[in-house]
Amino acid sequence: MNALYSLLFVFLLVFIPLFGVGLGHLNTIFGVCIPMTAFVIFILGFAYRIFKWGKSPVPFSIPTTGGQQYAYDPETFKQSKWDNPTNGFQTFVRMALEILTFRSLFRNSSASLHEVKGEPVVAYASAKWLWLFALLFHYSFLVIVIRHLRLFLEPIPFFVNGAEFMDGILQIGAPVLYQSDLLIIAGLLFLLFRRLADAKLRYISLVNDYFPLFLIIGIAASGIYMRYYAKVDVIAIKELTMGLATFNFHVPANIDVSFYVHVFLVSVLLAYFPFSKLMHLGGVFLSPTRNMPNDSRIRHHVNPWNDPNIKPHSYEAYEKDFGPMMAEAGLPLDNPENAKGTEEA
Ligand code: HEM
């Protein structure tokens, strides 16, 4: 049901610009006002979320680890540097590997229940498909976003031309097929069917899991339709998009309605982004379970905002203070002498 609601919702979203521009001729609203408003919501919302996370207290060293910790006999116990970093450089490499190669997803495993001689047995197996298709989806998305910069920049930077050249290097068809278009759809469909096919995942999947998938499928599909079928007037569109980038708004008349559908869906994505799970884009950098070195046995961590008036109270001192009461209550004492108590106590 959650998947169906999300799909229906995205369908409804497609109809809004179809009617708004196709029938209502509200080109300026859909070409300028809505995208600009969405962009402002995205920037402010994103900044707000980052600011709030940045302000959250992290009083303890809480990195998650997945390998041998640095040991005082490093010859015998070889440290797993990228899974259990102890300094800034190792942590940086760990973060870079995570962000660029999704390293922790590579270790994804699946659990399944089997029956062996009438007994239920849980079996674990390596599951790399999620890693592969997540990587395909994210990199295709990145390449597409980089290529789209040609709509907003003049002159077009070399890396945008380079991405475009590499992406169409197979020279299939006219207009040339971008590999990223195929790969993003493959990635998205896998991520969607993975949720639908696995009963365990289906059970925990919410509208907020399906909606971004359908929305991005809608964005990619409308983009593909524009490029390969409608063959939209990219010169006119660039006039509009350069107007957005320079605040010199201008809406040419001859732009196909599919462009407005594409941009409307992108606007919804931008406005939804800061309030959704998609914020992992910014959050991954601020995750204390990832961005801290695991050095709590090497360095003494002191909570920076400890009240200096509250002095630390060791267990040794505590036992001295409360020894007689503890002895009376039958509690064990490290030092039996404390049962007598000090004069002050
Ligand atoms: C989340 C952001 C976006 C995604 C994922 C996306 C995705 C796509 C995809 C997959 C295509 C198919 C062809 C290609 O890959 O270039 C496309 C084409 C296109 N997109 Fe986007 N798009 C996004 C944002 C935008 C924005 C903000 C605009 C303009 C305001 C835009 C304008 C266009 C145009 C004009 C085309 C047709 C290009 C051509 O014919 O070569 N897109 N988009």
PDB file of N, CA and C in Angstrom, residues 120-187:
ATOM      1  N   PRO A 120      14.658 -25.121  12.511  1.00  0.00           N
ATOM      2  CA  PRO A 120      14.921 -23.862  11.814  1.00  0.00           C
ATOM      3  C   PRO A 120      16.386 -23.435  11.981  1.00  0.00           C
ATOM      4  N   VAL A 121      17.008 -23.038  10.880  1.00  0.00           N
ATOM      5  CA  VAL A 121      18.417 -22.632  10.908  1.00  0.00           C
ATOM      6  C   VAL A 121      18.541 -21.290  10.163  1.00  0.00           C
ATOM      7  N   VAL A 122      19.228 -20.336  10.795  1.00  0.00           N
ATOM      8  CA  VAL A 122      19.437 -19.048  10.131  1.00  0.00           C
ATOM      9  C   VAL A 122      20.749 -19.118   9.358  1.00  0.00           C
ATOM     10  N   ALA A 123      20.697 -18.699   8.090  1.00  0.00           N
ATOM     11  CA  ALA A 123      21.917 -18.712   7.280  1.00  0.00           C
ATOM     12  C   ALA A 123      22.249 -17.294   6.844  1.00  0.00           C
ATOM     13  N   TYR A 124      23.516 -16.942   6.908  1.00  0.00           N
ATOM     14  CA  TYR A 124      23.958 -15.618   6.473  1.00  0.00           C
ATOM     15  C   TYR A 124      24.761 -15.758   5.195  1.00  0.00           C
ATOM     16  N   ALA A 125      24.518 -14.829   4.274  1.00  0.00           N
ATOM     17  CA  ALA A 125      25.280 -14.879   3.027  1.00  0.00           C
ATOM     18  C   ALA A 125      25.671 -13.466   2.638  1.00  0.00           C
ATOM     19  N   SER A 126      26.743 -13.370   1.867  1.00  0.00           N
ATOM     20  CA  SER A 126      27.168 -12.051   1.403  1.00  0.00           C
ATOM     21  C   SER A 126      26.126 -11.542   0.396  1.00  0.00           C
ATOM     22  N   ALA A 127      25.815 -10.266   0.425  1.00  0.00           N
ATOM     23  CA  ALA A 127      24.825  -9.709  -0.506  1.00  0.00           C
ATOM     24  C   ALA A 127      25.385  -8.417  -1.094  1.00  0.00           C
ATOM     25  N   LYS A 128      25.931  -8.536  -2.301  1.00  0.00           N
ATOM     26  CA  LYS A 128      26.639  -7.391  -2.893  1.00  0.00           C
ATOM     27  C   LYS A 128      25.759  -6.578  -3.842  1.00  0.00           C
ATOM     28  N   TRP A 129      24.585  -7.093  -4.181  1.00  0.00           N
ATOM     29  CA  TRP A 129      23.778  -6.391  -5.198  1.00  0.00           C
ATOM     30  C   TRP A 129      23.394  -4.996  -4.754  1.00  0.00           C
ATOM     31  N   LEU A 130      23.034  -4.859  -3.488  1.00  0.00           N
ATOM     32  CA  LEU A 130      22.637  -3.545  -2.985  1.00  0.00           C
ATOM     33  C   LEU A 130      23.783  -2.554  -3.161  1.00  0.00           C
ATOM     34  N   TRP A 131      24.977  -3.007  -2.808  1.00  0.00           N
ATOM     35  CA  TRP A 131      26.161  -2.149  -2.940  1.00  0.00           C
ATOM     36  C   TRP A 131      26.337  -1.730  -4.405  1.00  0.00           C
ATOM     37  N   LEU A 132      26.266  -2.701  -5.302  1.00  0.00           N
ATOM     38  CA  LEU A 132      26.515  -2.425  -6.717  1.00  0.00           C
ATOM     39  C   LEU A 132      25.497  -1.433  -7.290  1.00  0.00           C
ATOM     40  N   PHE A 133      24.219  -1.698  -7.044  1.00  0.00           N
ATOM     41  CA  PHE A 133      23.191  -0.845  -7.658  1.00  0.00           C
ATOM     42  C   PHE A 133      23.084   0.507  -6.952  1.00  0.00           C
ATOM     43  N   ALA A 134      23.375   0.531  -5.665  1.00  0.00           N
ATOM     44  CA  ALA A 134      23.389   1.826  -4.970  1.00  0.00           C
ATOM     45  C   ALA A 134      24.507   2.683  -5.550  1.00  0.00           C
ATOM     46  N   LEU A 135      25.643   2.062  -5.808  1.00  0.00           N
ATOM     47  CA  LEU A 135      26.777   2.784  -6.391  1.00  0.00           C
ATOM     48  C   LEU A 135      26.416   3.290  -7.797  1.00  0.00           C
ATOM     49  N   LEU A 136      25.803   2.413  -8.592  1.00  0.00           N
ATOM     50  CA  LEU A 136      25.406   2.804  -9.959  1.00  0.00           C
ATOM     51  C   LEU A 136      24.461   3.992  -9.914  1.00  0.00           C
ATOM     52  N   PHE A 137      23.466   3.897  -9.028  1.00  0.00           N
ATOM     53  CA  PHE A 137      22.474   4.966  -8.946  1.00  0.00           C
ATOM     54  C   PHE A 137      23.134   6.289  -8.543  1.00  0.00           C
ATOM     55  N   HIS A 138      23.913   6.263  -7.473  1.00  0.00           N
ATOM     56  CA  HIS A 138      24.472   7.520  -6.966  1.00  0.00           C
ATOM     57  C   HIS A 138      25.455   8.152  -7.950  1.00  0.00           C
ATOM     58  N   TYR A 139      26.313   7.324  -8.570  1.00  0.00           N
ATOM     59  CA  TYR A 139      27.276   7.910  -9.512  1.00  0.00           C
ATOM     60  C   TYR A 139      26.574   8.419 -10.771  1.00  0.00           C
ATOM     61  N   SER A 140      25.554   7.709 -11.230  1.00  0.00           N
ATOM     62  CA  SER A 140      24.824   8.188 -12.417  1.00  0.00           C
ATOM     63  C   SER A 140      24.174   9.525 -12.092  1.00  0.00           C
ATOM     64  N   PHE A 141      23.581   9.602 -10.908  1.00  0.00           N
ATOM     65  CA  PHE A 141      22.926  10.849 -10.484  1.00  0.00           C
ATOM     66  C   PHE A 141      23.952  11.992 -10.503  1.00  0.00           C
ATOM     67  N   LEU A 142      25.124  11.710  -9.938  1.00  0.00           N
ATOM     68  CA  LEU A 142      26.163  12.747  -9.866  1.00  0.00           C
ATOM     69  C   LEU A 142      26.565  13.204 -11.276  1.00  0.00           C
ATOM     70  N   VAL A 143      26.779  12.232 -12.171  1.00  0.00           N
ATOM     71  CA  VAL A 143      27.190  12.577 -13.543  1.00  0.00           C
ATOM     72  C   VAL A 143      26.096  13.417 -14.208  1.00  0.00           C
ATOM     73  N   ILE A 144      24.835  13.030 -14.002  1.00  0.00           N
ATOM     74  CA  ILE A 144      23.726  13.777 -14.621  1.00  0.00           C
ATOM     75  C   ILE A 144      23.690  15.211 -14.087  1.00  0.00           C
ATOM     76  N   VAL A 145      23.859  15.340 -12.771  1.00  0.00           N
ATOM     77  CA  VAL A 145      23.836  16.696 -12.183  1.00  0.00           C
ATOM     78  C   VAL A 145      25.002  17.517 -12.742  1.00  0.00           C
ATOM     79  N   ILE A 146      26.182  16.903 -12.852  1.00  0.00           N
ATOM     80  CA  ILE A 146      27.345  17.637 -13.413  1.00  0.00           C
ATOM     81  C   ILE A 146      27.042  18.049 -14.859  1.00  0.00           C
ATOM     82  N   ARG A 147      26.480  17.123 -15.634  1.00  0.00           N
ATOM     83  CA  ARG A 147      26.169  17.460 -17.041  1.00  0.00           C
ATOM     84  C   ARG A 147      25.155  18.591 -17.126  1.00  0.00           C
ATOM     85  N   HIS A 148      24.185  18.591 -16.190  1.00  0.00           N
ATOM     86  CA  HIS A 148      23.147  19.626 -16.218  1.00  0.00           C
ATOM     87  C   HIS A 148      23.701  21.029 -15.982  1.00  0.00           C
ATOM     88  N   LEU A 149      24.924  21.104 -15.436  1.00  0.00           N
ATOM     89  CA  LEU A 149      25.486  22.441 -15.170  1.00  0.00           C
ATOM     90  C   LEU A 149      25.612  23.247 -16.462  1.00  0.00           C
ATOM     91  N   ARG A 150      25.644  22.548 -17.603  1.00  0.00           N
ATOM     92  CA  ARG A 150      25.762  23.303 -18.871  1.00  0.00           C
ATOM     93  C   ARG A 150      24.546  24.187 -19.099  1.00  0.00           C
ATOM     94  N   LEU A 151      23.439  23.874 -18.433  1.00  0.00           N
ATOM     95  CA  LEU A 151      22.242  24.709 -18.591  1.00  0.00           C
ATOM     96  C   LEU A 151      22.341  25.994 -17.778  1.00  0.00           C
ATOM     97  N   PHE A 152      23.213  25.977 -16.779  1.00  0.00           N
ATOM     98  CA  PHE A 152      23.261  27.121 -15.849  1.00  0.00           C
ATOM     99  C   PHE A 152      24.561  27.917 -15.931  1.00  0.00           C
ATOM    100  N   LEU A 153      25.529  27.449 -16.723  1.00  0.00           N
ATOM    101  CA  LEU A 153      26.829  28.130 -16.768  1.00  0.00           C
ATOM    102  C   LEU A 153      27.203  28.495 -18.202  1.00  0.00           C
ATOM    103  N   GLU A 154      27.810  29.653 -18.359  1.00  0.00           N
ATOM    104  CA  GLU A 154      28.293  30.096 -19.667  1.00  0.00           C
ATOM    105  C   GLU A 154      29.549  30.912 -19.456  1.00  0.00           C
ATOM    106  N   PRO A 155      30.709  30.583 -19.943  1.00  0.00           N
ATOM    107  CA  PRO A 155      31.003  29.404 -20.758  1.00  0.00           C
ATOM    108  C   PRO A 155      30.904  28.111 -19.951  1.00  0.00           C
ATOM    109  N   ILE A 156      30.725  27.011 -20.669  1.00  0.00           N
ATOM    110  CA  ILE A 156      30.559  25.710 -20.006  1.00  0.00           C
ATOM    111  C   ILE A 156      31.929  25.216 -19.537  1.00  0.00           C
ATOM    112  N   PRO A 157      32.085  24.921 -18.224  1.00  0.00           N
ATOM    113  CA  PRO A 157      33.395  24.490 -17.718  1.00  0.00           C
ATOM    114  C   PRO A 157      33.862  23.176 -18.362  1.00  0.00           C
ATOM    115  N   PHE A 158      35.187  22.989 -18.372  1.00  0.00           N
ATOM    116  CA  PHE A 158      35.775  21.825 -19.059  1.00  0.00           C
ATOM    117  C   PHE A 158      35.270  20.503 -18.490  1.00  0.00           C
ATOM    118  N   PHE A 159      35.070  20.456 -17.142  1.00  0.00           N
ATOM    119  CA  PHE A 159      34.691  19.161 -16.549  1.00  0.00           C
ATOM    120  C   PHE A 159      33.253  18.778 -16.922  1.00  0.00           C
ATOM    121  N   VAL A 160      32.436  19.781 -17.247  1.00  0.00           N
ATOM    122  CA  VAL A 160      31.063  19.474 -17.679  1.00  0.00           C
ATOM    123  C   VAL A 160      31.116  18.884 -19.089  1.00  0.00           C
ATOM    124  N   ASN A 161      31.920  19.507 -19.950  1.00  0.00           N
ATOM    125  CA  ASN A 161      32.092  18.957 -21.296  1.00  0.00           C
ATOM    126  C   ASN A 161      32.730  17.583 -21.242  1.00  0.00           C
ATOM    127  N   GLY A 162      33.688  17.424 -20.318  1.00  0.00           N
ATOM    128  CA  GLY A 162      34.377  16.136 -20.170  1.00  0.00           C
ATOM    129  C   GLY A 162      33.401  15.054 -19.732  1.00  0.00           C
ATOM    130  N   ALA A 163      32.543  15.369 -18.746  1.00  0.00           N
ATOM    131  CA  ALA A 163      31.566  14.384 -18.260  1.00  0.00           C
ATOM    132  C   ALA A 163      30.607  14.010 -19.393  1.00  0.00           C
ATOM    133  N   GLU A 164      30.219  15.007 -20.180  1.00  0.00           N
ATOM    134  CA  GLU A 164      29.282  14.760 -21.281  1.00  0.00           C
ATOM    135  C   GLU A 164      29.928  13.854 -22.343  1.00  0.00           C
ATOM    136  N   PHE A 165      31.189  14.142 -22.622  1.00  0.00           N
ATOM    137  CA  PHE A 165      31.898  13.357 -23.635  1.00  0.00           C
ATOM    138  C   PHE A 165      32.031  11.902 -23.187  1.00  0.00           C
ATOM    139  N   MET A 166      32.499  11.723 -21.947  1.00  0.00           N
ATOM    140  CA  MET A 166      32.707  10.363 -21.441  1.00  0.00           C
ATOM    141  C   MET A 166      31.393   9.594 -21.347  1.00  0.00           C
ATOM    142  N   ASP A 167      30.336  10.314 -20.947  1.00  0.00           N
ATOM    143  CA  ASP A 167      29.044   9.661 -20.741  1.00  0.00           C
ATOM    144  C   ASP A 167      28.432   9.176 -22.057  1.00  0.00           C
ATOM    145  N   GLY A 168      28.816   9.839 -23.167  1.00  0.00           N
ATOM    146  CA  GLY A 168      28.234   9.445 -24.459  1.00  0.00           C
ATOM    147  C   GLY A 168      29.245   8.753 -25.330  1.00  0.00           C
ATOM    148  N   ILE A 169      30.320   8.260 -24.721  1.00  0.00           N
ATOM    149  CA  ILE A 169      31.469   7.780 -25.506  1.00  0.00           C
ATOM    150  C   ILE A 169      31.130   6.558 -26.376  1.00  0.00           C
ATOM    151  N   LEU A 170      30.083   5.846 -26.004  1.00  0.00           N
ATOM    152  CA  LEU A 170      29.725   4.669 -26.819  1.00  0.00           C
ATOM    153  C   LEU A 170      29.102   5.076 -28.148  1.00  0.00           C
ATOM    154  N   GLN A 171      28.706   6.365 -28.270  1.00  0.00           N
ATOM    155  CA  GLN A 171      28.188   6.910 -29.536  1.00  0.00           C
ATOM    156  C   GLN A 171      27.033   6.099 -30.110  1.00  0.00           C
ATOM    157  N   ILE A 172      26.113   5.746 -29.223  1.00  0.00           N
ATOM    158  CA  ILE A 172      24.953   4.973 -29.689  1.00  0.00           C
ATOM    159  C   ILE A 172      23.816   5.941 -29.976  1.00  0.00           C
ATOM    160  N   GLY A 173      23.255   5.875 -31.178  1.00  0.00           N
ATOM    161  CA  GLY A 173      22.031   6.621 -31.525  1.00  0.00           C
ATOM    162  C   GLY A 173      22.235   8.113 -31.676  1.00  0.00           C
ATOM    163  N   ALA A 174      21.140   8.772 -32.063  1.00  0.00           N
ATOM    164  CA  ALA A 174      21.130  10.229 -32.189  1.00  0.00           C
ATOM    165  C   ALA A 174      19.792  10.715 -31.641  1.00  0.00           C
ATOM    166  N   PRO A 175      19.751  11.602 -30.644  1.00  0.00           N
ATOM    167  CA  PRO A 175      20.910  12.100 -29.912  1.00  0.00           C
ATOM    168  C   PRO A 175      21.641  10.979 -29.179  1.00  0.00           C
ATOM    169  N   VAL A 176      22.927  11.189 -28.998  1.00  0.00           N
ATOM    170  CA  VAL A 176      23.787  10.159 -28.407  1.00  0.00           C
ATOM    171  C   VAL A 176      23.249   9.718 -27.044  1.00  0.00           C
ATOM    172  N   LEU A 177      23.255   8.400 -26.834  1.00  0.00           N
ATOM    173  CA  LEU A 177      22.738   7.847 -25.571  1.00  0.00           C
ATOM    174  C   LEU A 177      23.780   8.061 -24.460  1.00  0.00           C
ATOM    175  N   TYR A 178      23.290   8.606 -23.349  1.00  0.00           N
ATOM    176  CA  TYR A 178      24.172   8.722 -22.191  1.00  0.00           C
ATOM    177  C   TYR A 178      24.066   7.433 -21.384  1.00  0.00           C
ATOM    178  N   GLN A 179      25.231   6.844 -21.039  1.00  0.00           N
ATOM    179  CA  GLN A 179      25.198   5.621 -20.228  1.00  0.00           C
ATOM    180  C   GLN A 179      24.523   5.886 -18.879  1.00  0.00           C
ATOM    181  N   SER A 180      24.741   7.103 -18.346  1.00  0.00           N
ATOM    182  CA  SER A 180      24.192   7.405 -17.021  1.00  0.00           C
ATOM    183  C   SER A 180      22.664   7.325 -17.010  1.00  0.00           C
ATOM    184  N   ASP A 181      22.028   7.590 -18.173  1.00  0.00           N
ATOM    185  CA  ASP A 181      20.558   7.505 -18.237  1.00  0.00           C
ATOM    186  C   ASP A 181      20.086   6.068 -18.022  1.00  0.00           C
ATOM    187  N   LEU A 182      20.805   5.138 -18.661  1.00  0.00           N
ATOM    188  CA  LEU A 182      20.436   3.717 -18.505  1.00  0.00           C
ATOM    189  C   LEU A 182      20.734   3.253 -17.084  1.00  0.00           C
ATOM    190  N   LEU A 183      21.922   3.658 -16.598  1.00  0.00           N
ATOM    191  CA  LEU A 183      22.365   3.144 -15.302  1.00  0.00           C
ATOM    192  C   LEU A 183      21.519   3.690 -14.155  1.00  0.00           C
ATOM    193  N   ILE A 184      21.088   4.952 -14.261  1.00  0.00           N
ATOM    194  CA  ILE A 184      20.290   5.504 -13.148  1.00  0.00           C
ATOM    195  C   ILE A 184      18.946   4.771 -13.090  1.00  0.00           C
ATOM    196  N   ILE A 185      18.376   4.463 -14.256  1.00  0.00           N
ATOM    197  CA  ILE A 185      17.093   3.750 -14.265  1.00  0.00           C
ATOM    198  C   ILE A 185      17.302   2.330 -13.719  1.00  0.00           C
ATOM    199  N   ALA A 186      18.401   1.680 -14.128  1.00  0.00           N
ATOM    200  CA  ALA A 186      18.681   0.325 -13.625  1.00  0.00           C
ATOM    201  C   ALA A 186      18.841   0.367 -12.103  1.00  0.00           C
ATOM    202  N   GLY A 187      19.601   1.329 -11.621  1.00  0.00           N
ATOM    203  CA  GLY A 187      19.836   1.453 -10.178  1.00  0.00           C
ATOM    204  C   GLY A 187      18.535   1.687  -9.430  1.00  0.00           C
TER     205      GLY A 187
END
